[in-house]
Coordinates of C-alpha atoms in Angstrom, one line a residue:
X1 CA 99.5 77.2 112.2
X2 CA 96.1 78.5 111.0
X3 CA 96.3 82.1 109.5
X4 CA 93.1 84.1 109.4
X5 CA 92.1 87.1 107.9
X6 CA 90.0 89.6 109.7
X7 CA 90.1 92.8 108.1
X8 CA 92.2 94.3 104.9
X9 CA 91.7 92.1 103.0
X10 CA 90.7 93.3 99.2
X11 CA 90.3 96.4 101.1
X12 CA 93.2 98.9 102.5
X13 CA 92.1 99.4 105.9
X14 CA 91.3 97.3 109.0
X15 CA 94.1 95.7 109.6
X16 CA 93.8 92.1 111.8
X17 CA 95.6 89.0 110.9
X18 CA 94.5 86.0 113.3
X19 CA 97.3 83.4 114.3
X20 CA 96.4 79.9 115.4
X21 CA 98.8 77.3 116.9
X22 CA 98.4 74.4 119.0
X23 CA 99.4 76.3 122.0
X24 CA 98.4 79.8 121.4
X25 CA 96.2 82.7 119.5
X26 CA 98.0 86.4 118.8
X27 CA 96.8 89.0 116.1
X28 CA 99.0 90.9 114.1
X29 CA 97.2 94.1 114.3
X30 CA 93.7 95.2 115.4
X31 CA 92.9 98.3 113.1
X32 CA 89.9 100.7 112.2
X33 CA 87.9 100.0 108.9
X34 CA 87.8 103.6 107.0
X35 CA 86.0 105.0 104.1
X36 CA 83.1 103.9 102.9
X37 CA 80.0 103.7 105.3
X38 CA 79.3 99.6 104.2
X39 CA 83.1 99.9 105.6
X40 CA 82.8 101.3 108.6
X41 CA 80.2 99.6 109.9
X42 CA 82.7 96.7 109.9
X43 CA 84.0 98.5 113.4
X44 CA 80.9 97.9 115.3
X45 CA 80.7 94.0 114.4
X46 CA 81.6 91.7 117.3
X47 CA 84.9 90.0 116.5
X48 CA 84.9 86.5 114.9
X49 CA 87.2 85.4 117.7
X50 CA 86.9 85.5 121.9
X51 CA 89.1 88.5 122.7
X52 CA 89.9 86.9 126.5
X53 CA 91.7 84.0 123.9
X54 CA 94.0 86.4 122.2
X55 CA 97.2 85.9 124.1
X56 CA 99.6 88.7 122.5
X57 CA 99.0 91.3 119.7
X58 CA 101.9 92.1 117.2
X59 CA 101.5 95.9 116.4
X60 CA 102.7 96.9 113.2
X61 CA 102.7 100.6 113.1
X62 CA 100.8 103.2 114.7
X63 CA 98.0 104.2 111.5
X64 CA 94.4 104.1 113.1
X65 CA 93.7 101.2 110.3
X66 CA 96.3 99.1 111.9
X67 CA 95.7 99.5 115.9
X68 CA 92.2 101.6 116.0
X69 CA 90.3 99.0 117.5
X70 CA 92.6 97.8 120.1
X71 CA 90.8 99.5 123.2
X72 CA 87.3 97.4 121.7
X73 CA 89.7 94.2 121.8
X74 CA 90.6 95.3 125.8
X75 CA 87.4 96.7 126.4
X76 CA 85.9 93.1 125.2
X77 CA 88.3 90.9 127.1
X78 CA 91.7 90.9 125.7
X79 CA 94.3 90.6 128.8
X80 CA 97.7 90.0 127.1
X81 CA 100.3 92.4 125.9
X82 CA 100.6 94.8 123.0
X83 CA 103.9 94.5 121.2
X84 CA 105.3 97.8 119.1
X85 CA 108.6 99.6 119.1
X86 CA 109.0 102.5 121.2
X87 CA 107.8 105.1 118.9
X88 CA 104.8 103.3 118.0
X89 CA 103.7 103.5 121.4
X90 CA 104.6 106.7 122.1
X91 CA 102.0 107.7 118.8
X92 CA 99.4 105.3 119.8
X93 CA 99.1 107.0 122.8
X94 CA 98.3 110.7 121.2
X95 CA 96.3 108.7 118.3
X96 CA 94.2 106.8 120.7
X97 CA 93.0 108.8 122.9
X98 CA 92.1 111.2 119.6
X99 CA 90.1 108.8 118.8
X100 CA 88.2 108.2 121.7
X101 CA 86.7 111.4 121.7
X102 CA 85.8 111.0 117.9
X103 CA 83.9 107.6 118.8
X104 CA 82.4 109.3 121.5
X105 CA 81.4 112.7 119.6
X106 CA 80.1 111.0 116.7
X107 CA 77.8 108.6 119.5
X108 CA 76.5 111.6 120.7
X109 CA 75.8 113.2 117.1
X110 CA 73.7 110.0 115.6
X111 CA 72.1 109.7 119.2
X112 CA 70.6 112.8 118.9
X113 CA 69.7 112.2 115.2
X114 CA 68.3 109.3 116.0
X115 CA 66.2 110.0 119.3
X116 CA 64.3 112.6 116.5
X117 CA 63.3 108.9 114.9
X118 CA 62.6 107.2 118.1
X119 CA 65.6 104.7 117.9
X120 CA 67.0 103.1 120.7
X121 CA 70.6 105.4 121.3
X122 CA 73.9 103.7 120.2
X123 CA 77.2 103.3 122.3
X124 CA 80.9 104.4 121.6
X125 CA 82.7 102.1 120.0
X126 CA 85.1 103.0 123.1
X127 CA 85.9 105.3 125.8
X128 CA 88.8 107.3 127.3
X129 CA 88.8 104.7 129.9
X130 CA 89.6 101.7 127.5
X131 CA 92.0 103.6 125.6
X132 CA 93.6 104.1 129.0
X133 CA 93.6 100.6 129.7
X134 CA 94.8 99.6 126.6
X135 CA 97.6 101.6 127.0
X136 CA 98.9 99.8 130.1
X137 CA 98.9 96.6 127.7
X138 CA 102.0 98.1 125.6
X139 CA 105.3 96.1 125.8
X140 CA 108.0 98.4 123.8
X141 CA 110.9 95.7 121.4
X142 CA 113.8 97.4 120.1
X143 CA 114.4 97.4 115.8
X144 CA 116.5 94.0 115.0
X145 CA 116.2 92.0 118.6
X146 CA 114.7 88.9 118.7
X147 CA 112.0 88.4 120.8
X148 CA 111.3 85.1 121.7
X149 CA 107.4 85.5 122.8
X150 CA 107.0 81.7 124.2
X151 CA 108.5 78.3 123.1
X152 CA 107.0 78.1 119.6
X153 CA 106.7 82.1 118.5
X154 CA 109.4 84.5 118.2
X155 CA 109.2 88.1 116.2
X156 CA 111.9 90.1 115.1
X157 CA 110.6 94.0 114.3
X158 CA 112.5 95.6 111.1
X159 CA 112.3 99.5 109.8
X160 CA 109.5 99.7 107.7
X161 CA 110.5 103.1 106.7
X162 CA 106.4 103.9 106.7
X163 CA 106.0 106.1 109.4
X164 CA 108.0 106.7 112.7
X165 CA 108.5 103.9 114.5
X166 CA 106.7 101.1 111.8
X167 CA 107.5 97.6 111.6
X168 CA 108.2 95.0 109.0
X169 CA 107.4 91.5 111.1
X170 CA 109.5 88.3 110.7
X171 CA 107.5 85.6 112.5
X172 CA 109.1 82.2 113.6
X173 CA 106.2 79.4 114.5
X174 CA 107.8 76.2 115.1
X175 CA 104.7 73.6 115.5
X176 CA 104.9 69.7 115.3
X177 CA 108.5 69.6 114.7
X178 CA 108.3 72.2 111.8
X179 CA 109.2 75.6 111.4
X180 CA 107.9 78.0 109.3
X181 CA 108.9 81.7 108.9
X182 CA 106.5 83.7 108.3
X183 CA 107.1 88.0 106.8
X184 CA 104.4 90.6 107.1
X185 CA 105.2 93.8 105.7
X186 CA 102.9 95.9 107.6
X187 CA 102.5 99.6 105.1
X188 CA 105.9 99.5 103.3
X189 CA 107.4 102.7 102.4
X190 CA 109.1 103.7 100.0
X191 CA 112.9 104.2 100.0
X192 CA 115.0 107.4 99.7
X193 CA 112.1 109.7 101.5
X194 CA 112.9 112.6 103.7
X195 CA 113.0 111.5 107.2
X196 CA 113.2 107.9 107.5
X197 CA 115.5 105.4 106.5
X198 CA 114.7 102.5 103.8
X199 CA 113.0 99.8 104.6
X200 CA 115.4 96.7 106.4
X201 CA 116.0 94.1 103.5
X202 CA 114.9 90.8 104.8
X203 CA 117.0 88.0 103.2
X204 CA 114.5 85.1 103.2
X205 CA 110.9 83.6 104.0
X206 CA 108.8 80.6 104.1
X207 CA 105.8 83.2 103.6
X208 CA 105.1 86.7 102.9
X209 CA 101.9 88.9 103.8
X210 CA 102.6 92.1 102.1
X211 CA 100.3 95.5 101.7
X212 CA 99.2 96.0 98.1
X213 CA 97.9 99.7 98.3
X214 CA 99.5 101.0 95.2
X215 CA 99.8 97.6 93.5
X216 CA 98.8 99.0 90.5
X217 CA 100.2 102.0 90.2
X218 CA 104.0 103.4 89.5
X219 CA 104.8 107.2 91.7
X220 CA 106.1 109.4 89.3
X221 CA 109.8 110.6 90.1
X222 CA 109.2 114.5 90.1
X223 CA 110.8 118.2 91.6
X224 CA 108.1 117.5 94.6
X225 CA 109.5 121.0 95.9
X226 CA 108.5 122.7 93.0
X227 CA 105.5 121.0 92.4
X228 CA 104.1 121.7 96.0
X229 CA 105.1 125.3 95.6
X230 CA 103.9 125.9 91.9
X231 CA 100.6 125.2 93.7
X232 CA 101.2 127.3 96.6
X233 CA 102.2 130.5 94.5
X234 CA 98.8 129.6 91.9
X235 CA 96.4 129.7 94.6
X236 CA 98.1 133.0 96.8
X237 CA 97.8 135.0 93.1
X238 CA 94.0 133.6 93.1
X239 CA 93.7 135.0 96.8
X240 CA 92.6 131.8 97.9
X241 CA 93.7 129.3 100.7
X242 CA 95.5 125.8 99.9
X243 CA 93.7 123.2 101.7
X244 CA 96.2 120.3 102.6
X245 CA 94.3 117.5 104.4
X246 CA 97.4 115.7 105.6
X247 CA 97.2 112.2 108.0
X248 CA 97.9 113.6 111.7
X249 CA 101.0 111.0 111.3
X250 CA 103.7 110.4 108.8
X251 CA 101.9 113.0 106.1
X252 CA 101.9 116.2 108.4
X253 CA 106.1 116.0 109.0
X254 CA 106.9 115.5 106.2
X255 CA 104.9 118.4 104.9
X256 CA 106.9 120.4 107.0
X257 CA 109.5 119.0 106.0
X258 CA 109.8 120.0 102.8
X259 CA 107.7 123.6 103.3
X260 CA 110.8 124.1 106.1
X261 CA 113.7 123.4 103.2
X262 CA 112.1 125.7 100.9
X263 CA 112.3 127.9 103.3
X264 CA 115.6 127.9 103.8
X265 CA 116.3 127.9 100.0
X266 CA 114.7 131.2 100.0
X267 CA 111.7 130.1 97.8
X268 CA 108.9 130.5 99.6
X269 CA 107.5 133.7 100.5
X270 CA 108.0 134.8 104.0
X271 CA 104.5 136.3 104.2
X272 CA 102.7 133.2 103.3
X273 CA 101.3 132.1 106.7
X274 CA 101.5 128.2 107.1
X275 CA 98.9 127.3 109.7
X276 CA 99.1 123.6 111.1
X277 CA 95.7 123.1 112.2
X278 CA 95.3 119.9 114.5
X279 CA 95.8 118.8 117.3
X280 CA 96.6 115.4 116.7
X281 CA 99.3 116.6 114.2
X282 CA 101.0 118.5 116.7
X283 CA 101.4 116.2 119.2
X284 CA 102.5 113.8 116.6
X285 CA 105.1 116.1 115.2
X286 CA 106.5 116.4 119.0
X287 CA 107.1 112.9 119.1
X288 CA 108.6 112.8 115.6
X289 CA 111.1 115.3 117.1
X290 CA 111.7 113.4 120.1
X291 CA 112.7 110.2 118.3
X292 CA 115.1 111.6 115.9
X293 CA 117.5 108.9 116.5
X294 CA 115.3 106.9 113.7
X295 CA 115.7 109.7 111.2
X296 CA 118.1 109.2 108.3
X297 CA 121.0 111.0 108.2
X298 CA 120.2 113.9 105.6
X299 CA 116.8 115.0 108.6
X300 CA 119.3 115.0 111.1
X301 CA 121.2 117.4 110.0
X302 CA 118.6 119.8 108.8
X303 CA 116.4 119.2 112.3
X304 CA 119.2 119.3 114.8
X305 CA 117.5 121.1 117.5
X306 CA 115.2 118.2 118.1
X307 CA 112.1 121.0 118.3
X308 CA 109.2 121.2 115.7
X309 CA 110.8 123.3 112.3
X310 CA 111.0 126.9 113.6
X311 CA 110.0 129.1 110.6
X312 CA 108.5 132.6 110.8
X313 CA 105.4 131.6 108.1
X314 CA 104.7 128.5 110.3
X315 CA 101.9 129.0 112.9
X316 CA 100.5 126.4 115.5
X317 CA 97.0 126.6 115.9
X318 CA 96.4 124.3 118.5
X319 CA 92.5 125.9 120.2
X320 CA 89.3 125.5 118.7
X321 CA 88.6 129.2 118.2
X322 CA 92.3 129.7 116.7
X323 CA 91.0 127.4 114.0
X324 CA 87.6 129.2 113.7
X325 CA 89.0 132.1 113.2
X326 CA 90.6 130.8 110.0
X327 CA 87.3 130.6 108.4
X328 CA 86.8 134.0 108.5
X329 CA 90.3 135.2 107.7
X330 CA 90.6 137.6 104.6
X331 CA 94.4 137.1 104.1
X332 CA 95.5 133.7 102.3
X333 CA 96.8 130.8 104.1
X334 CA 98.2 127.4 103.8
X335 CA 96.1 125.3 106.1
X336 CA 97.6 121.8 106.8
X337 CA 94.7 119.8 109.1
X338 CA 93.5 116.3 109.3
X339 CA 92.3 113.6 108.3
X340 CA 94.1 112.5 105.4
X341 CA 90.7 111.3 103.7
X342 CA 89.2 114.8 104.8
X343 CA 86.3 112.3 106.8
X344 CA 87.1 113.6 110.4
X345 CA 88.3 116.7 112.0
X346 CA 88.9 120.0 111.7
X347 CA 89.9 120.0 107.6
X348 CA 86.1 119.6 107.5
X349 CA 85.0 123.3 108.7
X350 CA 88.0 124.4 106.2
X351 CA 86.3 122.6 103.5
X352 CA 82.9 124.0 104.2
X353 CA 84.5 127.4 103.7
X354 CA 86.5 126.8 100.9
X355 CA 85.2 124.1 98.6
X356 CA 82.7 126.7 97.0
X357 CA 85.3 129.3 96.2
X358 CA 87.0 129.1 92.7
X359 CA 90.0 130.7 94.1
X360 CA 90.9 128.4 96.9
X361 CA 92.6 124.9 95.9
X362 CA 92.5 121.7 98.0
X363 CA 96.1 119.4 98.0
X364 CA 95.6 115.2 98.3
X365 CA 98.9 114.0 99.1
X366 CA 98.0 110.5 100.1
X367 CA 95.8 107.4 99.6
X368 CA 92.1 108.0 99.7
X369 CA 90.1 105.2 100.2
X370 CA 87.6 104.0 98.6
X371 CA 84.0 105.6 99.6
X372 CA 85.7 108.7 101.4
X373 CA 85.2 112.3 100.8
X374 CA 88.7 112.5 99.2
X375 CA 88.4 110.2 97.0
X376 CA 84.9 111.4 96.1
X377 CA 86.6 115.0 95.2
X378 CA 89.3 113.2 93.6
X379 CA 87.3 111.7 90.9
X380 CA 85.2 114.8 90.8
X381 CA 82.5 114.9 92.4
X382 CA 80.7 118.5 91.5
X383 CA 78.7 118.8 94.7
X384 CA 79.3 117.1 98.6
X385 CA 77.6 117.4 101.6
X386 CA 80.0 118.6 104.8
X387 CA 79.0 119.1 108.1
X388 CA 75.2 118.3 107.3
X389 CA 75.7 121.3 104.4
X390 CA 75.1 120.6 100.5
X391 CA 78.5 122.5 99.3
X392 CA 79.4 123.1 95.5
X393 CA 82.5 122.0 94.4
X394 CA 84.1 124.8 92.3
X395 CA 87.8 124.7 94.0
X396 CA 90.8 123.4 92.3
X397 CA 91.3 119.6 93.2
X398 CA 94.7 118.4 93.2
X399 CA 96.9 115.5 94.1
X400 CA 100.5 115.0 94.5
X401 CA 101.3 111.1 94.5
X402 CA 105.1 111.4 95.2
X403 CA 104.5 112.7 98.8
X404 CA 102.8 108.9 99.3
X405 CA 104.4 106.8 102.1
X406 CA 103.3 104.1 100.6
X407 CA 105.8 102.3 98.2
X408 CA 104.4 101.6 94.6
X409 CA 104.0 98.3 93.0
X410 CA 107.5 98.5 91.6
X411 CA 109.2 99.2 95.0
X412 CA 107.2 96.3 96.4
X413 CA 108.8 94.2 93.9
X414 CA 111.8 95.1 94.4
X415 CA 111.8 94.9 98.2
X416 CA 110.7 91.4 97.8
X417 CA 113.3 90.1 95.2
X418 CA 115.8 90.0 97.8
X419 CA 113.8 87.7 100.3
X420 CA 115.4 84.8 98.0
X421 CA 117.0 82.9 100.9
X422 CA 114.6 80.8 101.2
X423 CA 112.1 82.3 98.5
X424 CA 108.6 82.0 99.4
X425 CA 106.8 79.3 98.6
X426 CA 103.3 81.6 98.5
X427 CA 102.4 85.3 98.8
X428 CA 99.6 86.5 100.7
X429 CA 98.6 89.9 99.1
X430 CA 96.5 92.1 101.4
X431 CA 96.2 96.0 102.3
X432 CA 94.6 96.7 98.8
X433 CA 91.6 96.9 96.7
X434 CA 90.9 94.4 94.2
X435 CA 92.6 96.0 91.0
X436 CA 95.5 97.1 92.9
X437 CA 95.9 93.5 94.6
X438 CA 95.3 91.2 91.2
X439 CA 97.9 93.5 89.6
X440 CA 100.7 93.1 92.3
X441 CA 99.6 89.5 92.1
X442 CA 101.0 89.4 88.6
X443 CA 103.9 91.0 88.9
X444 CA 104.5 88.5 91.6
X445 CA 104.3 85.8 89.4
X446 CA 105.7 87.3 86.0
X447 CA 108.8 89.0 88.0
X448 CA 109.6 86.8 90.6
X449 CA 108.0 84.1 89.8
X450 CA 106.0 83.3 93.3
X451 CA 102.7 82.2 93.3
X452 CA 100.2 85.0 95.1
X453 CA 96.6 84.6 96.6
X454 CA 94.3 87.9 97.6
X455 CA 92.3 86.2 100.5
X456 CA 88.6 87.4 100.7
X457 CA 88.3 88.5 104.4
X458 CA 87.2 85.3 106.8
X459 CA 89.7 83.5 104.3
X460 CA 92.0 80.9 106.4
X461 CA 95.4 78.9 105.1
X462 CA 96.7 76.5 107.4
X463 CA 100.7 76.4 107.2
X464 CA 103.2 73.8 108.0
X465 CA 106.7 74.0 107.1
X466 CA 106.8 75.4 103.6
X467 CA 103.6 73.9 102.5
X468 CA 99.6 75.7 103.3
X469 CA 96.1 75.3 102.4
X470 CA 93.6 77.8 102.0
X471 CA 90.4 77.4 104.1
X472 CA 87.3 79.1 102.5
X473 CA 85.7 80.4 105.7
X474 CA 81.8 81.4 105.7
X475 CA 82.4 84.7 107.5
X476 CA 80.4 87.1 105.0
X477 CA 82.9 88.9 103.0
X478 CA 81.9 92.8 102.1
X479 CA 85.3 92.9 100.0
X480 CA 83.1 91.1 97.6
X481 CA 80.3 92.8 97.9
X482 CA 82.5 95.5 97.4
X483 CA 83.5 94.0 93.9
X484 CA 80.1 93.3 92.9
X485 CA 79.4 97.3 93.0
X486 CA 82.9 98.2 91.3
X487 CA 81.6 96.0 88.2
X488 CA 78.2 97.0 88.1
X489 CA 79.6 100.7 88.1
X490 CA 82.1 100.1 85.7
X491 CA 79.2 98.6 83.8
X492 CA 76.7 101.4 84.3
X493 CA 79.3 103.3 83.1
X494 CA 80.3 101.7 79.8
X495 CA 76.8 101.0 79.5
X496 CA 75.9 105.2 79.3
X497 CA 78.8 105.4 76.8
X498 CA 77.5 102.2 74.9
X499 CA 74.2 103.5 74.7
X500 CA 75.1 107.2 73.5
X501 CA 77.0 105.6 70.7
X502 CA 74.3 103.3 69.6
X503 CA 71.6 106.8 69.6
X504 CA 74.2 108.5 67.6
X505 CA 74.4 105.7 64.9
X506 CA 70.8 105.1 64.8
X507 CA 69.7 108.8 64.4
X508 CA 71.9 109.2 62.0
X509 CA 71.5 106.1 60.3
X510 CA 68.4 104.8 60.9
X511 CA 68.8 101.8 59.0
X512 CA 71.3 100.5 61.2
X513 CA 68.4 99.4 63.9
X514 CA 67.5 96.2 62.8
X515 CA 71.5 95.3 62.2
X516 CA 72.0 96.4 66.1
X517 CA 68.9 94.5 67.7
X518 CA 70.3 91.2 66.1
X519 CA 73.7 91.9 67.8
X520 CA 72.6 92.7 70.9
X521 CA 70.2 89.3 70.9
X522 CA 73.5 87.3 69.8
X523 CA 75.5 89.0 72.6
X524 CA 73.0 88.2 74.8
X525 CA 72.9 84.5 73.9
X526 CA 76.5 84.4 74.2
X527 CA 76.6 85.9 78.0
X528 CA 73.8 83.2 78.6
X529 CA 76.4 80.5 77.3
X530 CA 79.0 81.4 79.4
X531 CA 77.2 81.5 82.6
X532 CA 75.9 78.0 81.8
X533 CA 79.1 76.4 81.2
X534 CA 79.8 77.4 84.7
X535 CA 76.4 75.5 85.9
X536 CA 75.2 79.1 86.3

C-alpha cells in the first residue's frame, strides 16, 4: 500500500491522507486548509489525484479541516461512499451547508472587488447543490464494529473523545499475502473532559498516523471554572463585553457546559446575559443533545432533559438583526460566536465593536492557527484590520488552554504507550506545525522508543507488512515554505535584539568596534563553511 499525504502535513489543517492498493484508492479525510492566506489558497488547487478514482472516503470527525472539501471531491467526480459514525454525519450536515454559503459569500465579495480591477470573476469553491449531493454519499458505522469495506480493506471506528461523534481509525490492508494494520488518530482529545468519554485504547499497530497539534506543549491542570469566571466578573466591573470566539462544534458545548454548572453552583450572576451568537453553534448544540447516548456519565446526569442547558442568563440569538443589535447594546454581555480563529462569521462584527474598547476582553479557548486573526491577537498584534476596518487593539486578550480538545504532547504519549501489541514499527506525525511535530517526534523516540517521520505534504511511504519506504514526491510543499518564513522571522527577530545590543556596546564603548567587525567577519566565514560541507 502507498500512503500519501495531501494536506496536514507540517501544518494543522487540511486534512487528506491518500491510500493506494493494488485493487483500490480511498482518502482518509478530505478537509479545508485554514489560516494563513498562502494556506488557504491550498483549497482552490485541483487535487493531485482523479476524484472519479477515489473509491471510499474514511471520515474522521466532523471539523471543517477534516471534511471541508468533500462537496469539491463530489462536485469533481467522486462517486463512492462517505464513511463516519452517526453523529459525524448528523454535524457534517449543519457544518456543510454553513459552509456553502461562506464559499459562496466570500465569491461574491472578491468578485466585486475584483471586477473594480478588471479581473476575470472567481467561482465558489462549492455550492448548496454539492453539499447536497455530498450528503447523499454518507454511509453511517457504529463505534467498535468491523467494517469490512472489500476483500483487502477493513476499518474499525474507535471514540476519539474529540468532538461528538470523532473517530480514531484502525485500518486492516492485507495486499500480496501481507497484512499490515494501519492507526490514524484523527484530533485526539484529551481524557477526563466534560462531555465525552476518553479516547478507546487501542492495544496494537503495524503503523500509527497521529495529530501533533500541541506536540510541544503540556495544558496546565487548573480550576477552569474559576478561571473562566475570574474573567467574566473582571470585564462586567470594567462594563465591557467578553468576547468568546468559540468553534461552532465541540468548543461552543462545552462552554455551556461549564457556564450551566456554575450556574447551578450559584456562582455566576443571574443578570449576566450569556448570548450564543451563531447559527451554526446552535444547530450543533441540538445535535449534541440529541446524541447524548455518547456522553460520559457525569453530562448525563447534569443534561438529562436531552434539550440545550436551560438557564435564565442564557439567550439564543439565532437572526441577523438579534446579533446587530448586540453591537449597540449598553448593558454587558458574554457573547459566545464563531469561528474559533475569529476568521469567519459573526464574532467578526463583535470584534469590530469591541477590539478598540479597553474595557471589553476577548477569551481564546482553542488552537489558533498559524496566519489567523487569533493567533495574530494572541501574540499581540496592536492594530488589525476587520471587515475592511483598520481597528486598534486596546482590549484585554486572553487564552485559556485547558478548555483545548486537543490532547497535549504528554496525553499523546501516553495514549500511544499502550498500542504495544504489536508496537509500531514507525510513526507518521502529522496535524502540526513544525516545532510542535519535531518535538512529539522526540518524545516518540526518547519515551517509547519508536522511530517518527513529519512527512512534507506530497510525501509518499509505501508499506508492506511491518516494513515502508518513504517516497519524496515533487508536489510543491508550502509546509516548507512555511518553514523558510518561521526562520527568517525568528531571525529578523534575534537579529533586531542582536543589533540593539551591539549599538549599546559600541556607543558606550566605542573601542569595542574594531573587536566586533572581526567577529562578525569570523562568523561569517564560519556560516560559509558549513553550507559548503553540505555542497552548498
Amino acid at each position: 500500500m502507498r500512503l500519501n499525504f495531501i494536506g496536514a502535513a507540517r501544518t494543522v489543517t487540511g486534512s487528506c491522507f491518500l491510500a493506494e492498493t493494488g485493487e483500490e484508492k480511498f482518502l482518509v479525510d478530505c478537509g479545508m486548509f485554514q489560516g494563513a492566506k498562502r494556506i488557504r489558497e491550498l483549497n482552490y488547487e485541483e487535487f493531485p489525484f482523479n476524484p472519479a478514482e477515489i473509491d471510499f472516503v474514511l471520515l474522521t470527525h466532523a471539523h471543517i479541516d477534516h471534511c471541508g472539501l468533500l462537496p469539491k471531491l463530489v462536485k469533481n467526480g467522486f462517486k463512492g461512499k462517505i464513511y463516519a459514525t452517526k453523529s459525524t454525519a448528523s454535524l457534517v450536515g449543519v457544518m456543510l451547508p454553513d459552509s456553502a454559503h461562506i464559499q459562496e459569500s466570500d465569491a461574491q465579495i472578491m468578485n466585486r472587488k475584483g471586477q473594480r480591477r478588471g479581473e476575470e470573476p472567481i467561482e465558489p469553491l462549492y455550492l448548496l447543490d454539492d453539499v447536497k449531493d455530498t450528503l447523499n454519499h454518507l454511509q453511517t458505522v457504529n463505534y467498535n464494529e468491523q467494517i469490512q469495506i472489500s476483500d483487502t480493506v477493513s476499518v474499525t471506528y474507535r471514540d476519539a473523545g474529540h468532538i461528538l461523534g470523532s473517530a480514531i481509525l484502525e485500518l486492516v490492508v492485507k495486499e500480496n499475502d501481507k497484512s499490515a494494520k494501519i492507526v490514524f488518530s484523527g484530533d485526539l482529545g484529551q481524557p477526563d473532559q466534560p462531555i465525552l468519554r476518553n479516547p478507546a485504547i487501542i492495544s496494537g499497530a503495524d503503523f500509527l498516523v497521529t495529530e501533533s497539534t500541541y506536540g510541544d506543549r503540556v495544558h496546565q491542570f487548573y480550576d477552569k471554572e474559576t478561571a473562566l469566571l475570574e474573567l467574566i466578573n473582571d470585564t462586567m466591573d470594567r462594563g465591557g463585553n467578553l468576547i468568546i470566539p468559540a468553534f461552532a462544534v465541540g468548543r461552543t458545548q462545552t462552554l455551556l457546559y461549564h457556564l450551566y454548572n456554575l450556574h447551578k453552583a450559584g456562582r455566576l450572576d443571574n443578570d449576566i446575559p450569556i448570548i450564543l451568537d451563531s447559527p451554526l453553534a446552535i444547530a450543533a448544540t441540538r445535535v449534541f443533545m440529541e446524541n447524548s447516548h455518547e456522553f460520559d456519565e457525569e453530562a448525563v446526569k447534569l443534561l438529562q432533559n436531552g434539550k440545550i442547558p436551560d438557564f435564565p442568563q442564557l439567550k439564543i440569538f439565532a437572526s441577523a438583526v438579534e446579533s446587530r443589535s448586540l453591537n449597540t447594546a449598553e448593558s454587558s454581555a458574554i457573547i459566545i460566536s464563531a469561528s474559533g480563529m475569529a476568521d469567519a462569521g459573526r464574532v467578526l462584527h463583535h470584534l469590530k465593536h469591541n477590539l478598540w474598547r479597553p474595557e471589553s476582553t476577548v477569551l481564546f479557548v482553542g488552537y489558533q492557527a498559524e496566519g489567523s486573526l487569533g493567533r495574530r491577537l494572541i501574540d499581540g498584534i496592536k492594530r488589525v484590520r476587520v471587515l475592511g476596518e483598520e481597528v486598534a487593539v486596546k482590549a484585554k486578550i486572553e487564552s485559556l488552554d485547558g478548555f483545548s480538545a486537543h490532547a497535549d504532547a504528554n496525553q499523546i504519549i501516553e495514549w500511544a504507550s499502550h498500542i504495544k501489541d504489536p508496537l509500531p514499527a514507525k510513526v507518521f506525525i502529522v496535524h502540526g506545525e513544525t516545532p510542535s511535530a519535531e518535538s512529539l517526534k522526540d518524545l516518540f523516540d526518547k519515551k517509547l522508543g519508536i522511530e517518527a517521520y513529519i512527512p512534507f505534504r506530497g510525501d509518499t511511504v509505501k508499506i508492506g507488512g511491518r516494513a515502508s519506504e518513504i517516497i519524496q514526491s515533487t508536489i510543491k510543499s508550502v509546509s516548507v515554505e512555511m518553514e523558510m518564513e518561521e526562520i527568517l522571522r525568528d531571525f529578523d527577530s534575534d537579529y533586531r535584539q542582536m543589533r540593539k545590543r551591539i549599538l549599546q556596546l559600541v556607543v558606550h564603548q566605542p573601542k569595542l568596534l574594531e573587536p566586533m567587525i572581526k567577529a562578525i567577519a569570523k562568523a561569517r566565514k564560519y556560516i560559509k563553511k558549513v553550507f559548503s560541507s553540505y555542497n552548498i
